[in-house]
Structures are given as structure tokens and as C-alpha cells.
XYZ file of C-alpha atoms in Angstrom:
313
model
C 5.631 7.980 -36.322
C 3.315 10.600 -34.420
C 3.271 10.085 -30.837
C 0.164 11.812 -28.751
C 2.301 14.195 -27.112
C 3.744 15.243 -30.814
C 0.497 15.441 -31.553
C -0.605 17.677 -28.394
C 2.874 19.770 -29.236
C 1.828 20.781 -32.554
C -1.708 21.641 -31.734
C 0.179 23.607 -28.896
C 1.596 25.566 -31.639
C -1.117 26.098 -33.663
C -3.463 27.163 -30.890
C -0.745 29.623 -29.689
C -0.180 30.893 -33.640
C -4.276 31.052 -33.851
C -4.550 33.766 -30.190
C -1.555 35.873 -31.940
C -2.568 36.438 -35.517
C -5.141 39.590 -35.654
C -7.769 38.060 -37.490
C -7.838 34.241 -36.140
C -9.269 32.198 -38.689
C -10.523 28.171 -37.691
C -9.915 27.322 -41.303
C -6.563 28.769 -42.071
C -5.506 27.638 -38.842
C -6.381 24.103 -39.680
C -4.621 24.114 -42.488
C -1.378 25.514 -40.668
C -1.945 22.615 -38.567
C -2.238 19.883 -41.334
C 0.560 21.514 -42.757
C 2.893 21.671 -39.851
C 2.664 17.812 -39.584
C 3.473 17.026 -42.820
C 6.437 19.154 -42.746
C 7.550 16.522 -40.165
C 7.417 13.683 -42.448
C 9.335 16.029 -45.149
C 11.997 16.290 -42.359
C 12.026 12.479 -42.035
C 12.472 11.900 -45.759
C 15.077 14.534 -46.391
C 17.008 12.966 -43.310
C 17.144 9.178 -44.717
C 18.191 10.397 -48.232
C 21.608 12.272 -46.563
C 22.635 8.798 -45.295
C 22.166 7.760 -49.092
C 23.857 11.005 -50.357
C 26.401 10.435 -47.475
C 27.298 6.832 -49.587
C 27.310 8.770 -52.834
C 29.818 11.573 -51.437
C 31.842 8.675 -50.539
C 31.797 6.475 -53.559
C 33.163 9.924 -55.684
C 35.377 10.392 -52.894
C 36.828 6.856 -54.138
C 37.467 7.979 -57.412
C 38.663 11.450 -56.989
C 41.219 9.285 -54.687
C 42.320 6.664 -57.237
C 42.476 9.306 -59.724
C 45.657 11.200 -58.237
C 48.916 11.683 -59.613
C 50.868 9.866 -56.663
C 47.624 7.654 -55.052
C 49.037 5.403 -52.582
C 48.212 1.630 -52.584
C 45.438 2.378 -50.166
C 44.139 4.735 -52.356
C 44.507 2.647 -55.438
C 42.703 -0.364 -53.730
C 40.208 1.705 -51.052
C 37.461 -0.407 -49.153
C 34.017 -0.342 -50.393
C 33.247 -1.614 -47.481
C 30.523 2.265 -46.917
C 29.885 2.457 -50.357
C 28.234 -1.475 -50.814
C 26.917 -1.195 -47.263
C 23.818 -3.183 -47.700
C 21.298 -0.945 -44.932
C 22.028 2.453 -47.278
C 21.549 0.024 -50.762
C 17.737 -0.976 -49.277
C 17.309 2.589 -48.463
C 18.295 4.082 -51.748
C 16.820 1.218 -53.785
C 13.335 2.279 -52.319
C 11.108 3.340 -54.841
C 8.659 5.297 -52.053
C 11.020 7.037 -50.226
C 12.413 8.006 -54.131
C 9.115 9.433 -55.413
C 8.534 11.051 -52.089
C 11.059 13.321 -53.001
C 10.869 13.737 -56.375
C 7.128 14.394 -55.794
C 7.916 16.977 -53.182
C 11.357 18.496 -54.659
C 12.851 17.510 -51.356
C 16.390 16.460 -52.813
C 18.400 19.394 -51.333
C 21.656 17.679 -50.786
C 22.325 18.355 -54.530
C 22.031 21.595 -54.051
C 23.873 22.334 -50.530
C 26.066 18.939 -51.007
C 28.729 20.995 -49.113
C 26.712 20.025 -45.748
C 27.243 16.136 -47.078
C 30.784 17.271 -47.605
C 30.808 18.300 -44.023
C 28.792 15.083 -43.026
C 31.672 12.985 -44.742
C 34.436 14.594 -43.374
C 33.471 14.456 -39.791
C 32.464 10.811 -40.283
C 36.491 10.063 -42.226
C 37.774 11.457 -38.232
C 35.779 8.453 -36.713
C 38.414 5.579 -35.426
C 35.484 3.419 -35.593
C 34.656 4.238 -39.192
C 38.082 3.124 -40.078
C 37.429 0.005 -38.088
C 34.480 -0.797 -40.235
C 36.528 -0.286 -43.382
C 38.979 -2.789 -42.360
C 36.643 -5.817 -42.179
C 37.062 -8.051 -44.820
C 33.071 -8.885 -45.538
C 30.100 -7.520 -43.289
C 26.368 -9.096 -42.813
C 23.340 -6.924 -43.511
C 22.749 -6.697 -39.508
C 26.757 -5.684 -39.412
C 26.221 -3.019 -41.685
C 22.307 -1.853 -40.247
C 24.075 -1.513 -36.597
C 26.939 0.672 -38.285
C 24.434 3.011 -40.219
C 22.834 3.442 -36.553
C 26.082 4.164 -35.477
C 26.344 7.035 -37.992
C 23.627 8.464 -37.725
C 23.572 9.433 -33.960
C 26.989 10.058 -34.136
C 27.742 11.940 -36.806
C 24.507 12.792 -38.627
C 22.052 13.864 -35.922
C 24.189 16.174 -33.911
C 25.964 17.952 -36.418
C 25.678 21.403 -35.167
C 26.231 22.576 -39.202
C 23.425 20.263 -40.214
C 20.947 21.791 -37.370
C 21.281 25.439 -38.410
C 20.665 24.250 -41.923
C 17.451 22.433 -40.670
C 16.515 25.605 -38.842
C 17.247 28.056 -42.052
C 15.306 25.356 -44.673
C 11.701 25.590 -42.955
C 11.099 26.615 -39.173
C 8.951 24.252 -37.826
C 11.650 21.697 -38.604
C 13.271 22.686 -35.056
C 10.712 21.138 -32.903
C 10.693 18.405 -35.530
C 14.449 17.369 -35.461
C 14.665 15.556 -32.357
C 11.223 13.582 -33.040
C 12.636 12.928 -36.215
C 15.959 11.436 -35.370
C 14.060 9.263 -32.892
C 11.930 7.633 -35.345
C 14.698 7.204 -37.987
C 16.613 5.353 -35.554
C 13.789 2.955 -34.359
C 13.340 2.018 -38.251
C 17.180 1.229 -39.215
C 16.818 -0.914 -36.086
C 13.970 -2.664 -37.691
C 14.379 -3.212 -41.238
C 15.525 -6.647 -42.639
C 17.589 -7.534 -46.069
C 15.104 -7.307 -48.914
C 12.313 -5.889 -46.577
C 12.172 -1.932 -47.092
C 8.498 -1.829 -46.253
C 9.555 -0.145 -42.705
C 11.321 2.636 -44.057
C 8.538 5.101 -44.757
C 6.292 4.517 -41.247
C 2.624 5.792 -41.059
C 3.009 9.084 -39.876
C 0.052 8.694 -37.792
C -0.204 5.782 -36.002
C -4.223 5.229 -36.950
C -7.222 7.253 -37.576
C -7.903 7.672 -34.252
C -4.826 10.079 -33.921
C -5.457 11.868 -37.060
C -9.082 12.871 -35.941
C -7.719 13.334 -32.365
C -5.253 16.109 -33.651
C -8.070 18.054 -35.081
C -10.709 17.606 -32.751
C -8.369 18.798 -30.158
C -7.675 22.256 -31.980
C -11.205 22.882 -32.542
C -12.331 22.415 -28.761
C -9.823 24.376 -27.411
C -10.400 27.272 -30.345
C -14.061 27.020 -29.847
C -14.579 26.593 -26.482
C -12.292 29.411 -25.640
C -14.974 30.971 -22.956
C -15.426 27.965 -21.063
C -12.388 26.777 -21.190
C -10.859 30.209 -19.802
C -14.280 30.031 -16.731
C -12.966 26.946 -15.591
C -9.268 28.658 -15.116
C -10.429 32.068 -12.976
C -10.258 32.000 -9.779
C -8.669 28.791 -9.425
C -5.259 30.855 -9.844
C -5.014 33.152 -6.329
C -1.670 34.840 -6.385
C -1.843 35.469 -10.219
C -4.164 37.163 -12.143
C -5.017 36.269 -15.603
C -2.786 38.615 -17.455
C 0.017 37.546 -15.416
C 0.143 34.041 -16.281
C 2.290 33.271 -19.610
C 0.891 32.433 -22.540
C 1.775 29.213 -23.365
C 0.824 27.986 -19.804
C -2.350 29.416 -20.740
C -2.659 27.544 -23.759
C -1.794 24.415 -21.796
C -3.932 24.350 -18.995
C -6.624 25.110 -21.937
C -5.803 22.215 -23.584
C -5.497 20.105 -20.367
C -8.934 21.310 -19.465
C -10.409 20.537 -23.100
C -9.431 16.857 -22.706
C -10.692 16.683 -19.384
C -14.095 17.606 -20.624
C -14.234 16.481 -24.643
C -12.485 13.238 -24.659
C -13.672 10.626 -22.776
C -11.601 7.841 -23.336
C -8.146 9.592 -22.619
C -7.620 8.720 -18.841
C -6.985 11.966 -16.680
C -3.477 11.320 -15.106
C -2.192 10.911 -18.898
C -3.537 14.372 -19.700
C -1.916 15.632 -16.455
C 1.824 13.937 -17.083
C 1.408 14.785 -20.623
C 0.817 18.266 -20.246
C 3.554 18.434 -17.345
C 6.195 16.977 -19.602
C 4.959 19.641 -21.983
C 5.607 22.571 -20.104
C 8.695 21.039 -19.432
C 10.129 21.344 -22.520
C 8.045 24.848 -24.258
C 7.571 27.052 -20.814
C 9.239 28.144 -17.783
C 11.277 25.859 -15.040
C 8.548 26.660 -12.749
C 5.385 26.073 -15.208
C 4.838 22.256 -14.489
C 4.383 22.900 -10.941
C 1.838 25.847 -11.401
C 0.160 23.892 -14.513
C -0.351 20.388 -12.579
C -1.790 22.306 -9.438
C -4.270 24.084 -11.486
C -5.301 20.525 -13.112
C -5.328 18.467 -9.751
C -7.808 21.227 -8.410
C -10.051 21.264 -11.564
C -9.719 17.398 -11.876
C -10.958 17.308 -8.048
C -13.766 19.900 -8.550
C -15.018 18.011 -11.967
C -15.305 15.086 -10.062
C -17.341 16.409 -6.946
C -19.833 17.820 -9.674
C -20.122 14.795 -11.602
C -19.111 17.261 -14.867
C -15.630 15.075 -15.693
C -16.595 13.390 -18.914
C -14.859 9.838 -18.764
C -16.022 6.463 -20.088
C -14.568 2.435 -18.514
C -12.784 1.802 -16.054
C -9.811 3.552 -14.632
C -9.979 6.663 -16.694
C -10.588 9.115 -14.074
């Protein structure tokens, strides 16, 4: 589920989290790290299980609905067309994604079931909800397409939803929108009687998991070097004057220049840049990738640019 650059974003956060905190500790700030991650994959579960509490909503909808003094006929007889949608039945039938959160208490919507209620409401307004309602009989890739359908439409950019997100746990911010990507690449992938997709790997191999700490470590470690290597390479700013979390980047930048020799250099560069991008100033990327070109261009004069095979520099 982890991309690289997630990876280099939360590292980004726990270097920047490590060079605030009074007494820096390498340990604790591990853990933070470790921690931070997994409160992505917490975001992931809790998101699949509203499109399952979504159904549930629904289904008592139904009954509250047949139930009234005066129901009309279309109350009487409603379409369980949502409610037996086969795409939620494999995700609530799966017995993973079910001990994940009973394991880690992560079953909020029966406790704040008024932001399903929300959910459900918004998704009743849809013309294309109706739509689905109408149809006689549905195949499992009818009703897959449809539950991709509600979630980006009604489930990921629900405003209401977000600030709940951001009020649960606050790392979940930066999380959301890496989230809801990877949620919608699995419903787009999983087959009738095949739920072995739903709960991805969240790192994608080892490789990535060892990356994500090595990386913290250089840059926390090799702080004085790392900083050398930026002086005097900045003319119209001094060192104080350059923001922080440009700092942090270019540190970074400079780390994998030097520690990892298999990542090629122009994929630290546009990495970085896209970075900056999104966490720093309009202006940033432009500063940041002129201070790498002119390191990558001085490493490679003094033969210091530590890169292995072909095309990596």
C-alpha cells in the first residue's frame, strides 16, 4: 500500500518532529515513526468497514421504513438491491479485516453512527443511487463498479467525514488521501469469492520497510555532514533563513544521494520536488532542486556520489 514517496513523507515528519522536541531521542523517534505508519493502515481499515456500516444503516433504514403507520408500496416492497450488494457482502464476510478491528478497537461507527447517518443520507440524494435500486438483478462486477462509485463520491469527500478523521488521530490527515487511493485500487481488483485483496501489504516488501528506517537514521545521524554539504551552496540565503522543512528536505535529498546506492539520483530529485510541492512553500521546489542539481554536479566531479549499475546517476 506504501509508496516510496509515502514512505519519504512520513520520515519527513518524523525527522521534522525529532529537530523540534527538546530532548531528541533516536529511539522514541523510531517508534513515532513505526507508529505513524501503522496508523495509516488503521485509517484504511476503519474506511472499508463504513462502506459495510453504510449497508447496515441501510438495511435498518428498510425496516424502520416498512414499519410505518401509512408505508407506501415502495416502502412496503423497498429494493435490496444496496443491502445484498455482493462487493460490501465479501468485504464484511472477511474474517481479517473483522479481527483487525476487533483486535485494535477500531469499530467507531457504532459509536459516532450519526457520521454513517450522514454518509447515508447524502448517498439517498444520488440520482444514480436510485438508478442502481431500480435494476432488477446486478452481477458482482455491477455491484464492485457501484461501491467505487460510492466511495469517491460520497464517502471520500465528505467534508463531515474529514473533520472527523482529523479530530480521531492527527496523522490521519496526511493519511486520508493515500488512503482513499489505495481503497479504490482494491475494490477495482477483488473478484466474487476472492477477498484475499482486501487487506494489501502495507509495505510493498522488505526492502521498503528497512528503507523507511534506514532513511531516518542517516539523516538523524548524519546531521553535521549532511548540513556541510548545504553551506555555502545557498548565496542569497543564509542558513537561518531557509524554512525548515526545506531544510529537512534537501537533508534527506542529500542522505540518499550519499547512503543509498541503488536509488537512481533524478528519482531522489523529482521525488523530493513533488514533496515540497505538497508540505512547503510555492517557491520551495525551485530553490530545493537547484540546491540538489549543484550538489549532484559537485558529487560527481569528486567521485563522492555513492551509486551502483547502470543509469543510477
Amino acid at each position: 500500500m506504501l509508496t516510496r514517496r509515502h514512505i519519504r513523507v512520513k520520515v519527513l515528519q518524523s525527522v521534522y518532529a525529532f529537530n523540534q522536541t527538546q530532548h531528541a531521542d533516536l529511539d522514541k523517534q523510531e517508534k513515532f515513526l513505526w507508529y505513524s505508519i501503522e496508523q495509516m493502515h488503521d485509517l484504511y481499515v476503519l474506511l472499508l468497514q463504513s462502506m459495510v456500516a453504510l449497508k447496515n444503516h441501510s438495511e435498518a433504514y428498510l425496516q424502520k421504513s416498512q414499519q410505518k403507520h401509512l408505508a407506501t408500496a415502495l416502502e412496503l416492497n423497498p429494493s435490496r438491491r444496496f443491502v445484498d450488494n455482493k462487493a460490501i457482502a465479501l468485504l464484511a464476510e472477511n474474517s481479517f479485516l473483522q479481527e483487525i478491528l476487533k483486535k485494535k478497537k477500531l469499530n467507531y461507527w457504532k459509536e459516532d453512527d450519526e457520521y454513517i447517518a450522514i454518509l447515508f443520507r447524502d448517498l439517498l440524494s444520488k440520482e444514480w443511487y436510485t438508478d442502481y435500486l431500480s435494476q432488477p438483478e446486478t452481477s458482482f462486477k455491477e455491484d464492485r463498479t457501484f461501491l467505487v462509485k460510492v466511495f469517491k463520491e460520497v464517502i471520500a469527500p465528505n467534508e463531515k467525514l474529514y473533520e472527523y478523521i482529523e479530530d480521531r488521530r492527527l496523522t490521519w490527515v496526511d493519511d486520508f488521501p493515500i488512503v482513499n487511493t489505495a481503497i479504490v485500487k482494491m475494490l477495482g481488483k477483488i473478484s466474487e469469492g476472492n477477498s484475499a485483496a482486501v487487506i494489501p501489504a502495507l509495505y510493498k516488501n522488505e526492502d521498503d520497510k528497512e528503507y523507511a528506517i534506514q532513511l531516518l537514521r542517516k539523516v538523524i545521524l548524519n546531521e553535521e555532514k549532511l548540513v556541510s554539504q548545504i553551506d555555502g551552496k545557498t548565496p542569497n540565503w543564509d542558513k537561518e533563513r531557509i524554512a525548515e522543512i526545506d531544510f529537512t528536505i534537501l537533508k534527506m535529498g542529500i542522505a540518499e544521494f550519499l547512503y543509498f546506492p541503488s536509488i537512481p539520483v533524478r528519482v531522489t530529485i523529482n521525488e523530493y520536488l513533488e514533496v515540497s510541492k505538497e508540505y512547503s512553500t510555492p517557491k520551495s521546489s525551485i530553490f530545493i532542486n537547484g540546491i540538489l542539481d549543484k550538489l549532484v554536479k559537485e558529487f560527481t566531479e569528486n567521485k563522492t556520489l555513492n551509486k551502483i549499475g547502470r543509469g543510477l546517476q
